[in-house]
Coordinates of C-alpha atoms in Angstrom, one line a residue:
X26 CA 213.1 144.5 -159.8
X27 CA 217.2 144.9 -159.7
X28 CA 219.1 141.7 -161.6
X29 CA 220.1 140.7 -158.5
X30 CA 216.7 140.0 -157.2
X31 CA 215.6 139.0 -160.8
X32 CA 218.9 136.3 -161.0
X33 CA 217.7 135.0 -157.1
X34 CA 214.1 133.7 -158.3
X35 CA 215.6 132.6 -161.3
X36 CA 218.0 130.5 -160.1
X37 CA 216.3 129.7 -157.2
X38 CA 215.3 126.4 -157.6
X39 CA 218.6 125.5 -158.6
X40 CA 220.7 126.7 -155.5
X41 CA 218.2 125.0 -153.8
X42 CA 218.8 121.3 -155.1
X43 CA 222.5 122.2 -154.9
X44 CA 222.3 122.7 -151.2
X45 CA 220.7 119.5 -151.1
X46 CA 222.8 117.9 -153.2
X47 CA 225.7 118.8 -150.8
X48 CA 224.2 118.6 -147.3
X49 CA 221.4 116.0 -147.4
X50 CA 219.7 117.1 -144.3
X51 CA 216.9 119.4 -144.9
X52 CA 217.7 122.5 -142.0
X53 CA 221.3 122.3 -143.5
X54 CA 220.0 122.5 -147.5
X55 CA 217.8 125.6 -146.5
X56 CA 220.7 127.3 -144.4
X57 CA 223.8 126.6 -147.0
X58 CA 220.7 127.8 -149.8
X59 CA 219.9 131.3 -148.2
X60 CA 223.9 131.7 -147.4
X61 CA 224.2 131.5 -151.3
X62 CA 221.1 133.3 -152.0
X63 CA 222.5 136.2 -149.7
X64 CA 226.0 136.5 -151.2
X65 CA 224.2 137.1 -154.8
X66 CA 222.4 139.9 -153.1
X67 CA 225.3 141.4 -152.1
X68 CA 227.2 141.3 -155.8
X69 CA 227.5 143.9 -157.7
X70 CA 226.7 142.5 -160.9
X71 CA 225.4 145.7 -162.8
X72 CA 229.1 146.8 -163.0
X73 CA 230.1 142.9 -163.7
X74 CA 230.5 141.5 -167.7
X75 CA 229.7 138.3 -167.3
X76 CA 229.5 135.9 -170.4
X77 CA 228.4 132.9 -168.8
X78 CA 225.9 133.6 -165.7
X79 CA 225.0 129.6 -165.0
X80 CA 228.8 128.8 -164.7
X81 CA 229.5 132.0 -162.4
X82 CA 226.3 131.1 -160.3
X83 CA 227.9 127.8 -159.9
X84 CA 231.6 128.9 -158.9
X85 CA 229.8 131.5 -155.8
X86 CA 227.8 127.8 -154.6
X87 CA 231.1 126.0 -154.4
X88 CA 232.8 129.2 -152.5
X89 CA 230.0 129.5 -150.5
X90 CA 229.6 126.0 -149.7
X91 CA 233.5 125.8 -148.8
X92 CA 233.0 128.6 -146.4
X93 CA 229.6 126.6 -145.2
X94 CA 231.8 123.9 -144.5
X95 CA 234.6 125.5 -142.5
X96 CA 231.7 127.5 -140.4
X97 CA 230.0 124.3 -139.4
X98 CA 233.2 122.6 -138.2
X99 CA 234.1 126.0 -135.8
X100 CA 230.2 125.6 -134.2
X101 CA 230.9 121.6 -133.5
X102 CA 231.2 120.3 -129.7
X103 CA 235.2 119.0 -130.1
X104 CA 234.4 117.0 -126.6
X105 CA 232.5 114.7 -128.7
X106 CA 233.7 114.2 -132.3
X107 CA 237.5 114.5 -133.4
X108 CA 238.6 117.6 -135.0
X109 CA 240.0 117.3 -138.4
X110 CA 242.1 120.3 -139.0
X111 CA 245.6 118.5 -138.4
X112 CA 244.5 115.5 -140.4
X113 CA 243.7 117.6 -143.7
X114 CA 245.0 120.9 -144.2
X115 CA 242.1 123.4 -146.2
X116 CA 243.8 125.7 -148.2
X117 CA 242.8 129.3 -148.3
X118 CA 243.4 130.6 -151.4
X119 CA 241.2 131.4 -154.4
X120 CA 241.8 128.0 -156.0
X121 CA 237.6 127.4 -155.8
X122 CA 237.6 123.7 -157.0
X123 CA 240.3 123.2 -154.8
X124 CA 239.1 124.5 -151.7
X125 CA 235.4 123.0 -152.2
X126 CA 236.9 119.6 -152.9
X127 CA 239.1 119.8 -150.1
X128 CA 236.0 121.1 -147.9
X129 CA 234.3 117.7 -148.8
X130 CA 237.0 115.5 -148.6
X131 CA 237.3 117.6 -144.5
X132 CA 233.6 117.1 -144.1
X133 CA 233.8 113.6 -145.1
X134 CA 236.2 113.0 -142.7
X135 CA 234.3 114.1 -140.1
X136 CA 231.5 111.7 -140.5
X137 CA 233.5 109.0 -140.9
X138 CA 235.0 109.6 -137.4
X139 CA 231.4 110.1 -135.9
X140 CA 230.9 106.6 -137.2
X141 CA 233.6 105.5 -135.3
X142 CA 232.9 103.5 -131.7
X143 CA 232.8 105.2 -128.7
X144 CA 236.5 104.1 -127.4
X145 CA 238.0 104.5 -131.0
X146 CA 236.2 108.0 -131.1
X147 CA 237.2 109.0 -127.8
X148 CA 241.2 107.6 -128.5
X149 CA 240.8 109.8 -131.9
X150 CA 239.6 113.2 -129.8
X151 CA 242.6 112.6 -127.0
X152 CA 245.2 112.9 -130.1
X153 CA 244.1 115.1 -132.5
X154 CA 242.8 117.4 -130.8
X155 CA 243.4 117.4 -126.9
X156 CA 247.0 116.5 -128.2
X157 CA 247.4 113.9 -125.6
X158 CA 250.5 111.0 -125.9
X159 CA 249.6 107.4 -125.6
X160 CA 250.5 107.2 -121.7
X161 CA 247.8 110.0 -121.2
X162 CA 245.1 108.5 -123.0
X163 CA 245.8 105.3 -121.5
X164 CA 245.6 106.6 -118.2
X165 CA 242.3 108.3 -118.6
X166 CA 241.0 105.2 -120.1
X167 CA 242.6 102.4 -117.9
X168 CA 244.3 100.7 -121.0
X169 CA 247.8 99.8 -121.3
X170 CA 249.9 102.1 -123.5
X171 CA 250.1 99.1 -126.1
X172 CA 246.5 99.2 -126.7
X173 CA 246.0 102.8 -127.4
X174 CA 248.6 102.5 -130.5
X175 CA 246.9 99.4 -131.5
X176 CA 243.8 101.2 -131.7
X177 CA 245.1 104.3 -133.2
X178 CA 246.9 102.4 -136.0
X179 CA 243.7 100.0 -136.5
X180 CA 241.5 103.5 -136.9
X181 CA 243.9 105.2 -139.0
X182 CA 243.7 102.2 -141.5
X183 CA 240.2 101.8 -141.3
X184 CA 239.2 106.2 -141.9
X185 CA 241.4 105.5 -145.2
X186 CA 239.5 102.3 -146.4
X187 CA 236.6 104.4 -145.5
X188 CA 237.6 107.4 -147.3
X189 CA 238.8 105.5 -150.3
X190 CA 235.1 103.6 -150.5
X191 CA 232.6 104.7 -152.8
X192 CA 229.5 106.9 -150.7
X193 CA 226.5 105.5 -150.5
X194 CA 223.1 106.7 -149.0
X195 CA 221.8 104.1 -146.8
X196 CA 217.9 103.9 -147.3
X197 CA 215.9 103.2 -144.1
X198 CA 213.1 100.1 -144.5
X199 CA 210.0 99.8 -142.6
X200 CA 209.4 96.3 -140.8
X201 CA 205.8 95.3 -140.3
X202 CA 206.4 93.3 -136.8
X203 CA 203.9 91.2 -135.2
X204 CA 204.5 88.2 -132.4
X205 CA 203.6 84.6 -131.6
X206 CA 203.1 84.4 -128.0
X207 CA 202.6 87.5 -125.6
X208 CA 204.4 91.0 -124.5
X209 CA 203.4 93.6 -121.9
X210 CA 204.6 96.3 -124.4
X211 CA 203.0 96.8 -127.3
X212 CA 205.6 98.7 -129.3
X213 CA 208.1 95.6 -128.4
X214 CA 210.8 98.1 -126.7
X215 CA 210.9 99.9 -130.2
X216 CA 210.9 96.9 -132.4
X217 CA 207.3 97.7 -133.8
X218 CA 207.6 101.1 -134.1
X219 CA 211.2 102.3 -134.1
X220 CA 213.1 102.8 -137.6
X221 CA 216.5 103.0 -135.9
X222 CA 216.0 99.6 -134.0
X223 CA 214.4 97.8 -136.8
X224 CA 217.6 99.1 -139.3
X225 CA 219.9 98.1 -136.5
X226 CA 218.2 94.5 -136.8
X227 CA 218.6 94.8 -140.5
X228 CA 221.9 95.4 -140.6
X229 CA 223.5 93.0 -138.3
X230 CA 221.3 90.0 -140.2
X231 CA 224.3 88.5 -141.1
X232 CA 226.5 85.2 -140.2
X233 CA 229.5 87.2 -138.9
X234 CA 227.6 89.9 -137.1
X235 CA 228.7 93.5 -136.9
X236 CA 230.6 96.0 -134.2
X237 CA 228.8 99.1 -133.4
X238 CA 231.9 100.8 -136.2
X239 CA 229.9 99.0 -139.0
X240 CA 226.2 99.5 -138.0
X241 CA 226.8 102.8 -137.7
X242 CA 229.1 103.3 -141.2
X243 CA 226.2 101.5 -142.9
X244 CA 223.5 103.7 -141.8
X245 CA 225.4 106.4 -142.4
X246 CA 225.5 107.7 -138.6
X247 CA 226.9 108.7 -135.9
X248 CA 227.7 105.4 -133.7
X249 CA 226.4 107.1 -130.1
X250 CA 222.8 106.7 -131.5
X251 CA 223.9 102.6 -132.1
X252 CA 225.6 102.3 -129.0
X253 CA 222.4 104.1 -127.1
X254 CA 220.2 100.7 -128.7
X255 CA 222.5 98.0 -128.0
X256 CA 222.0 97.1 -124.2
X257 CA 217.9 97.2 -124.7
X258 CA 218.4 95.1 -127.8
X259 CA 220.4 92.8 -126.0
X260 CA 217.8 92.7 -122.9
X261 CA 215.2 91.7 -125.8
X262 CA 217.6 88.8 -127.3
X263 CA 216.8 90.7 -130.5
X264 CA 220.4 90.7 -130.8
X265 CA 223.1 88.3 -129.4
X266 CA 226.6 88.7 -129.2
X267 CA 229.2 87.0 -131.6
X268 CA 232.9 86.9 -130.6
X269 CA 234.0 90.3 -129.1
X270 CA 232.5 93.3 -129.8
X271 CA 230.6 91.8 -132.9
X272 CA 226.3 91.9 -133.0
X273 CA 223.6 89.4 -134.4
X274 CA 220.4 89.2 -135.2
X275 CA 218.5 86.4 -133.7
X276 CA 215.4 86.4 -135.9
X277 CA 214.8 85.5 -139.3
X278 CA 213.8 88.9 -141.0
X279 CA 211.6 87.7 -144.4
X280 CA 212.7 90.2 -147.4
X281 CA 211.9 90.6 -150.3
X282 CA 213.6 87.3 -151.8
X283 CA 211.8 85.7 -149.3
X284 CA 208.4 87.0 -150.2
X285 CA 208.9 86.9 -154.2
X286 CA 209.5 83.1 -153.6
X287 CA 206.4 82.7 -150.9
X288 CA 204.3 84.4 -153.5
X289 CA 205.4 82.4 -156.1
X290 CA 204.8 79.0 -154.2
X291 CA 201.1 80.2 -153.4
X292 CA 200.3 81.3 -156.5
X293 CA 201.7 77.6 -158.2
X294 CA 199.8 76.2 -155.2
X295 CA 196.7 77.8 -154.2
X296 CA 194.4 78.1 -157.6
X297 CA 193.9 74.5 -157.5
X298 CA 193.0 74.4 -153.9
X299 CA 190.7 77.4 -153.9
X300 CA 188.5 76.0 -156.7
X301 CA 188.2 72.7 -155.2
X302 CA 187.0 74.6 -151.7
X303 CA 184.6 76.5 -154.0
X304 CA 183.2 73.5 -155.7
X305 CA 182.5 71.9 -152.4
X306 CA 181.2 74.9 -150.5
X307 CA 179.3 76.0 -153.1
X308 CA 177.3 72.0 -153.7
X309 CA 177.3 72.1 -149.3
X310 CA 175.5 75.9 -149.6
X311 CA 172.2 74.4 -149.1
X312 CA 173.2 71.9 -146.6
X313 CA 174.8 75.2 -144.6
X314 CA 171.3 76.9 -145.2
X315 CA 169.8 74.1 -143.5
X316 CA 171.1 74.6 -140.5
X317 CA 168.6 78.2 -139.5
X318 CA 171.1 80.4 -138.8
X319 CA 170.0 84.2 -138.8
X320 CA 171.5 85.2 -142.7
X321 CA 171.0 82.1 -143.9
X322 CA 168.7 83.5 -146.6
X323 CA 171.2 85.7 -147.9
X324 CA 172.5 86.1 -151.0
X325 CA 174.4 83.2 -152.6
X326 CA 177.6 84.9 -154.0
X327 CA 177.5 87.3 -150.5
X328 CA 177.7 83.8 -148.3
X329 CA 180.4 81.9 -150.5
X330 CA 182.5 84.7 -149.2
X331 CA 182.1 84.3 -146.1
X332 CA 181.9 80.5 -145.9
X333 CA 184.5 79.4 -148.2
X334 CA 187.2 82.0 -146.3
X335 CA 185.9 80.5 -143.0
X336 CA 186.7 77.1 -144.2
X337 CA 190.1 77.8 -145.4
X338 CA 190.7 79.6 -142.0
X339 CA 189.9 76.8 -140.4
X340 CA 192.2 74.1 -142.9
X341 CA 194.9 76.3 -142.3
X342 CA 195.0 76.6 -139.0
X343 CA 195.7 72.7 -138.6
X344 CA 198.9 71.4 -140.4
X345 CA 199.9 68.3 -140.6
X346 CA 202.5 68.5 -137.9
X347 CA 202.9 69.9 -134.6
X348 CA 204.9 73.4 -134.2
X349 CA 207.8 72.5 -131.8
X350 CA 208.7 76.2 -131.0
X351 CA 209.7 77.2 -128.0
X352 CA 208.6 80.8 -127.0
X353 CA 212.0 83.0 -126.5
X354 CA 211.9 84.6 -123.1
X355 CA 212.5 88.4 -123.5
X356 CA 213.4 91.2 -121.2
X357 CA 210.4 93.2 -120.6
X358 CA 209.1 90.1 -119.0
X359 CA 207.2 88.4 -122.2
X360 CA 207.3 85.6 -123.9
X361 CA 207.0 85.3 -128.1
X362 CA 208.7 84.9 -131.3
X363 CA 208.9 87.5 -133.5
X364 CA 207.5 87.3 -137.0
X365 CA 209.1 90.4 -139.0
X366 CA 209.2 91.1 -142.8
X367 CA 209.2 94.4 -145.2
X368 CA 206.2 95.9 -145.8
X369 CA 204.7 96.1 -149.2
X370 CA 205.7 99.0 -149.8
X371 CA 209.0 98.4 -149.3
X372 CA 209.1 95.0 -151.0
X373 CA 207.4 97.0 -154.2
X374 CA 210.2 99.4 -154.4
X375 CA 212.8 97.4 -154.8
X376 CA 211.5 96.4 -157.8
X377 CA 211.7 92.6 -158.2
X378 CA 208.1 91.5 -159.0
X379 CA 206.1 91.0 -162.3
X380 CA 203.1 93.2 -162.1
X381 CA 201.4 89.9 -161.6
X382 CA 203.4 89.3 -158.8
X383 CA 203.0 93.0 -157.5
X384 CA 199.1 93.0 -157.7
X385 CA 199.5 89.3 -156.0
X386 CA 201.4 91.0 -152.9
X387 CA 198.6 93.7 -152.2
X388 CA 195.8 91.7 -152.3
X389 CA 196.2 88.4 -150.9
X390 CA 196.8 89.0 -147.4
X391 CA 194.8 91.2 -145.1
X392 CA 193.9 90.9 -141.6
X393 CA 192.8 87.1 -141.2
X394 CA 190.1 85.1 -138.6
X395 CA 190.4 88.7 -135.8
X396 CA 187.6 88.5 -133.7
X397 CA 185.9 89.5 -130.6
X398 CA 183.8 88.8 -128.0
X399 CA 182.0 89.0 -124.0
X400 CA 182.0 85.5 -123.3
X401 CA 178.7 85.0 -124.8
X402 CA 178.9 86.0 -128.1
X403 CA 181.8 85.6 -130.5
X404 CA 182.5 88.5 -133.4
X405 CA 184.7 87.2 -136.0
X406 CA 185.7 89.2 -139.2
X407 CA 188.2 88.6 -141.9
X408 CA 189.1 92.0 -144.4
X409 CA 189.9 91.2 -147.8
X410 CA 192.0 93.7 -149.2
X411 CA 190.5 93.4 -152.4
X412 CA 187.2 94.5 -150.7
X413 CA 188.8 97.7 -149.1
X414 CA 191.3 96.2 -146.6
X415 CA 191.2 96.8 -142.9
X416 CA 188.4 97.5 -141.3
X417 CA 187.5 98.5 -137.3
X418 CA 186.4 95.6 -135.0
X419 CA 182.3 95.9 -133.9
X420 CA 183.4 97.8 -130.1
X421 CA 183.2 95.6 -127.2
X422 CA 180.5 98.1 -126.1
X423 CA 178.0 97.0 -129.1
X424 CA 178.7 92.8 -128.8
X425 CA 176.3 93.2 -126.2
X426 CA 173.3 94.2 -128.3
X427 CA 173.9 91.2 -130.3
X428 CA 171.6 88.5 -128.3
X429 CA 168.9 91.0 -128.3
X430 CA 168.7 91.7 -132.3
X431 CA 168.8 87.8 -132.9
X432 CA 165.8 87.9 -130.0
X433 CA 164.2 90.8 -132.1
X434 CA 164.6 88.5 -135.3
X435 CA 162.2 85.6 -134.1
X436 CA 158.5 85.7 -135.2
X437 CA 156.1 87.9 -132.7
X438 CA 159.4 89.9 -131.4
X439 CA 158.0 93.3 -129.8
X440 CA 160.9 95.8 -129.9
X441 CA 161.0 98.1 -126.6
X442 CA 162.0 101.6 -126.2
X443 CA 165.7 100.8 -125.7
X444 CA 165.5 98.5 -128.7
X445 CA 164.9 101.0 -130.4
X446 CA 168.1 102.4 -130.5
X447 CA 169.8 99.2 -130.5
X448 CA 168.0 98.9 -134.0
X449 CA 168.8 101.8 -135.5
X450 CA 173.0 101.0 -134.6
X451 CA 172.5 97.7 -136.2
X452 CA 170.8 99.5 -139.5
X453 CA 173.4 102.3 -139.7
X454 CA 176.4 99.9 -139.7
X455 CA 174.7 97.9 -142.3
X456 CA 174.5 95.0 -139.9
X457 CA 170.8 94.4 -140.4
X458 CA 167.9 96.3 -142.2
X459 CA 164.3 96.7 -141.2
X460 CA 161.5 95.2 -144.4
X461 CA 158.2 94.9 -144.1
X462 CA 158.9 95.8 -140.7
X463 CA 160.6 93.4 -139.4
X464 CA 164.0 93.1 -138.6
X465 CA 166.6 91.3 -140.6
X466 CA 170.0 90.5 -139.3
X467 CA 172.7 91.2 -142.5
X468 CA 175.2 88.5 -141.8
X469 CA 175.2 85.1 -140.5
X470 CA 174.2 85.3 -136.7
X471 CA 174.6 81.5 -135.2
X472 CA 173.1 79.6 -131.8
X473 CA 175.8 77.8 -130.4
X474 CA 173.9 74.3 -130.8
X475 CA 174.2 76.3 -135.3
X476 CA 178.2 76.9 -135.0
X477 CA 178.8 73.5 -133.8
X478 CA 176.9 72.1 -136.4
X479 CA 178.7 74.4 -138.8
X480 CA 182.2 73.1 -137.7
X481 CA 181.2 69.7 -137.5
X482 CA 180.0 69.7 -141.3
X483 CA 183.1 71.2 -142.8
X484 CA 185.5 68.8 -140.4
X485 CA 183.4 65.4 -141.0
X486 CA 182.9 66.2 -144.1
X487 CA 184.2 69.0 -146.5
X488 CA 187.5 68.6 -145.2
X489 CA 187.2 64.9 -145.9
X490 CA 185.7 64.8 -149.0
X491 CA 188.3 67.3 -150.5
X492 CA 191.0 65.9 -149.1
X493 CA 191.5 63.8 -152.1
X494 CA 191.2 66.3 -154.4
X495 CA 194.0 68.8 -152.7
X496 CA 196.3 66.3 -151.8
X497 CA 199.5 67.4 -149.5
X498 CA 198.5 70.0 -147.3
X499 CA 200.2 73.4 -148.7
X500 CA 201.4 73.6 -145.5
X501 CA 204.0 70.7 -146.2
X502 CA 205.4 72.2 -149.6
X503 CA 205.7 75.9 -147.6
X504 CA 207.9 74.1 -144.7
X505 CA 210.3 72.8 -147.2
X506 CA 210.8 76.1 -148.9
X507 CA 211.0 78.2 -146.2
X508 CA 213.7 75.8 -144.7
X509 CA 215.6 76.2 -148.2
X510 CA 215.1 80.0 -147.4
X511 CA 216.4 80.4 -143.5
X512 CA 220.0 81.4 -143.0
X513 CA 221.9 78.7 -141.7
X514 CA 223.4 80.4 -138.7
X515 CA 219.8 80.9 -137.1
X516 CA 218.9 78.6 -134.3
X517 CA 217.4 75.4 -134.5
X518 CA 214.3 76.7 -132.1
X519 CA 213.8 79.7 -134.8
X520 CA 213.9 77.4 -138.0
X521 CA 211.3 74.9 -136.2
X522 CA 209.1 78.5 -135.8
X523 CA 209.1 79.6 -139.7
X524 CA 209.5 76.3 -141.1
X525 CA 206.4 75.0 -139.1
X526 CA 204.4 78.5 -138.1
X527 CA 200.7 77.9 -139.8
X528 CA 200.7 78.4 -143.8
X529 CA 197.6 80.8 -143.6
X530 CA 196.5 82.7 -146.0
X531 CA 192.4 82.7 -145.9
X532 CA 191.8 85.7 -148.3
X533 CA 194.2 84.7 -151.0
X534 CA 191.0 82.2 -151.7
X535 CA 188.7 84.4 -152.6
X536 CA 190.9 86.9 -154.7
X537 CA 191.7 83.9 -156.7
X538 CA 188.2 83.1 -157.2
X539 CA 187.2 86.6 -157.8
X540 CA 190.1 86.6 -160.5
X541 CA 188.8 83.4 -161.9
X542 CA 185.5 85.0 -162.1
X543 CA 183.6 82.0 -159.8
X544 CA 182.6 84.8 -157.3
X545 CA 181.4 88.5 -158.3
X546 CA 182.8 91.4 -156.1
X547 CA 180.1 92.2 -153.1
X548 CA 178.1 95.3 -153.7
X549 CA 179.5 98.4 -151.2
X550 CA 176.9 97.9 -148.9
X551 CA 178.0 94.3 -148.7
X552 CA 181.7 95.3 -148.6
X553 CA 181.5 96.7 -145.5
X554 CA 180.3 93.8 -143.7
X555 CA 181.8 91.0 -145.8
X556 CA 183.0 88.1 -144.5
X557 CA 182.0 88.7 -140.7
X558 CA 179.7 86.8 -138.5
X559 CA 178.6 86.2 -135.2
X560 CA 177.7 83.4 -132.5
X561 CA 176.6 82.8 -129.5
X562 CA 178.9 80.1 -127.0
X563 CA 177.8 77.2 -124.4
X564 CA 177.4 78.8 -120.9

């Protein structure tokens, strides 16, 4: 191995990070890096004395890098981004720290003209480097004379504040998204699933709102990809427009100050609540026993779980007050408000929760009261994420097998052929189990003359018996604080949604409980059924 092949793998790893250091964008970190790594092959350092090898190594990635630089500018398509080479003069001398700096200081430049708006960007092209007076670009553009200095002046002084700022990366953040109401699209026109859209929404949350410029110089990117997600995000009324030129948000986005004060609220709020729902559902058990559901001689701890979760699904779900929201009208033809906050994972990076609070956030939500059904029977499953999170729906292809198990439960059932199979489904998915052979449904399995009687017990009575006990509904205490919480310049209509939307947090219970230790965690057999049931409805 010759030392320049030996000095390549040792330094390696360093050229590397240097590259990405300078570039940020992964093709251009491994093209700058093998641009380095290939002048070091062609040095002739056997015939070199060279006291210190990390400081030469370093002085070829600055030259090299300078010479990246002035490649990448020749390859760029002028028609679209402003030239720079009659705004700052690179030197071409041997003066290495002064040609690199001046390199980024070019490149710099660059981007911040990419940032600029589409008229401001086009005005900047016509004169620096079409070299075109102010009657010619006014007359390509239909604008007065007047105009084009005023816009040349105003973009001169805002590259320099630009220039003179500080850099910063700007960090992308995931938005879980879901809706109130209904949409033909289930992506949302790129508000469920598209980063750039959700960061555009981010950004312009603000009272004054922001020109396409800003957006874009505070993502860090070239304003034609802001300018391409306006008119759709306009059509949605996920934006509105603020005085001229300037961009809004219309929704409330809930972040992570948001969420460290909703957690705190529920965990002042809800320890009380959920031990008074256990002491009650636990002293109503046998009453709920009584009523001869299928499951109803299951294990004690396994149906608290269920029951006491479908009981605060239910309290939750009725408020003290009416929800006055309006539905927004959108422009893919739907109709829904849009509830929109960081995910966990971004709300845990930023850092701002005890680990108390932190363990709080990932297990008190989960997918709440989802459910299913074929008209006659009703699936309905909640997922603690304490017992593994979200789990798949029982297929709409399989609810129909449902009326025949509960037929195959009841004394002198004769299974058939068929049933057979039907059996061995609900077995597999730990839905029932065959003993003594007969078959045993695993979860609570209701008439509809059972579920009635179930709902009537916990309204007539639960509810009123503990009312006493929990005093205000939470519901009340949450409306006040997220009102504190809402930006002012929102509308009236999207306050009434967030202040009144349902206070609903059924799983929260049972962690709490499970924390107090007044229920054990299900077995894994149980956890992949817990807190799910099924019923039949009045034909």
């Amino acid at each position: 191995m010759n030392i320049n092949e030996r000095l390549i793998r040792e330094y390696a790893k360093k050229i590397s990070g240097f590259a990405w250091s300078k570039t940020r964008h992964p093709q251009d970190a491994e093209d700058l890096a093998q641009d380095i790594m290939l002048v070091l092959c062609e040095h002739d350092f056997a015939s070199k004395s060279i006291q210190n090898m990390d400081a030469y190594i370093y002085q070829v990635c600055r030259y090299t890098y300078a010479n990246f630089v002035r490649g990448r500018v020749k390859e760029r398509d002028h028609t679209t981004m402003a030239t720079t080479e009659q705004m700052v003069a690179i030197p071409s001398d041997e003066d290495i720290p002064t040609e690199v700096a001046n390199a980024e200081l070019y490149a710099r430049l660059r981007r911040e003209v990419a940032y600029l708006g589409k008229m401001r960007r086009l005005i900047t092209v016509m004169t620096y480097y079409e070299g075109k007076n102010s009657r010619e670009i006014g007359k390509a553009l239909g604008i007065s004379e007047a105009t084009v200095r005023w816009y040349l002046s105003d973009t001169q002084k805002k590259l320099k504040e630009r220039m003179d700022m500080k850099e910063s990366i700007y960090t992308p953040k995931h938005l879980n998204v879901y809706i109130s109401g209904y949409s033909p699209d289930l992506n949302l026109r790129g508000l469920r699933d598209d980063l750039l859209t959700q960061n555009i929404c981010l950004v312009c949350a603000c009272k004054q709102g922001m020109t396409v410029n800003e957006i874009a110089a505070a993502m860090n990117m070239s304003a034609v990809f802001v300018e391409d997600k306006i008119p759709a995000m306009l059509d949605m009324i996920y934006l509105e427009e603020v005085g001229k030129n300037r961009y809004r948000t219309t929704f409330f986005i809930q972040d992570s100050t948001y969420e460290l004060e909703k957690i705190r609220y529920q965990v002042k709020t809800l320890p009380r609540i959920s031990r008074i729902f256990y002491e009650k559902i636990k002293s109503k058990l046998p009453v709920i026993r009584e009523i001869g559901f299928d499951g109803c001689d299951l294990d004690e701890n396994f149906l608290l779980w269920y029951f006491i979760t479908f009981a605060a699904h239910i309290y939750e779900c009725h408020p003290p007050f009416d929800n006055k929201y309006e539905q927004t009208m959108r422009g893919d033809g739907g109709s829904f408000a849009i509830d929109a906050a960081y995910s966990d994972a971004e709300l845990l990076r930023e850092g701002k929760f005890s680990p108390e609070e932190a363990d709080y956030l990932t297990h008190y939500r989960g997918m709440s009261g989802k459910h299913n059904g074929n008209g006659r029977i009703t699936i309905q499953q909640f997922d603690p994420p304490v017992c593994g999170g979200d789990r798949p729906m029982i297929p709409m292809g399989d609810i129909g097998y449902w009326e025949r198990l509960h037929e195959l439960t009841r004394e002198g059932a004769f299974p058939t052929e068929p049933d057979k199979d039907i059996i061995a489904y609900a077995v597999r998915e730990s839905y029932a189990e065959m003993k003594d052979g007969k078959l045993r449904l695993m979860i609570p399995y209701f008439t509809a003359d059972q579920i009635d009687r179930l709902y009537k017990l916990l309204r007539e009575t639960v509810f009123e018996e503990i009312a006493p006990a929990v005093g205000d509904h939470p519901a009340v205490g949450y409306a006040e604080l997220v009102t504190s919480l809402i930006p002012d310049y929102l509308s009236d209509n999207e306050k009434e949604f967030h202040a009144h939307h349902r206070f609903y947090q059924p799983n929260a219970y049972t962690y709490l409980l499970l924390k107090e230790g007044l229920l054990t965690m299900p077995t894994d057999a149980e956890q992949k059924r817990i807190c799910t049931a099924v019923w039949q409805n009045h034909q």
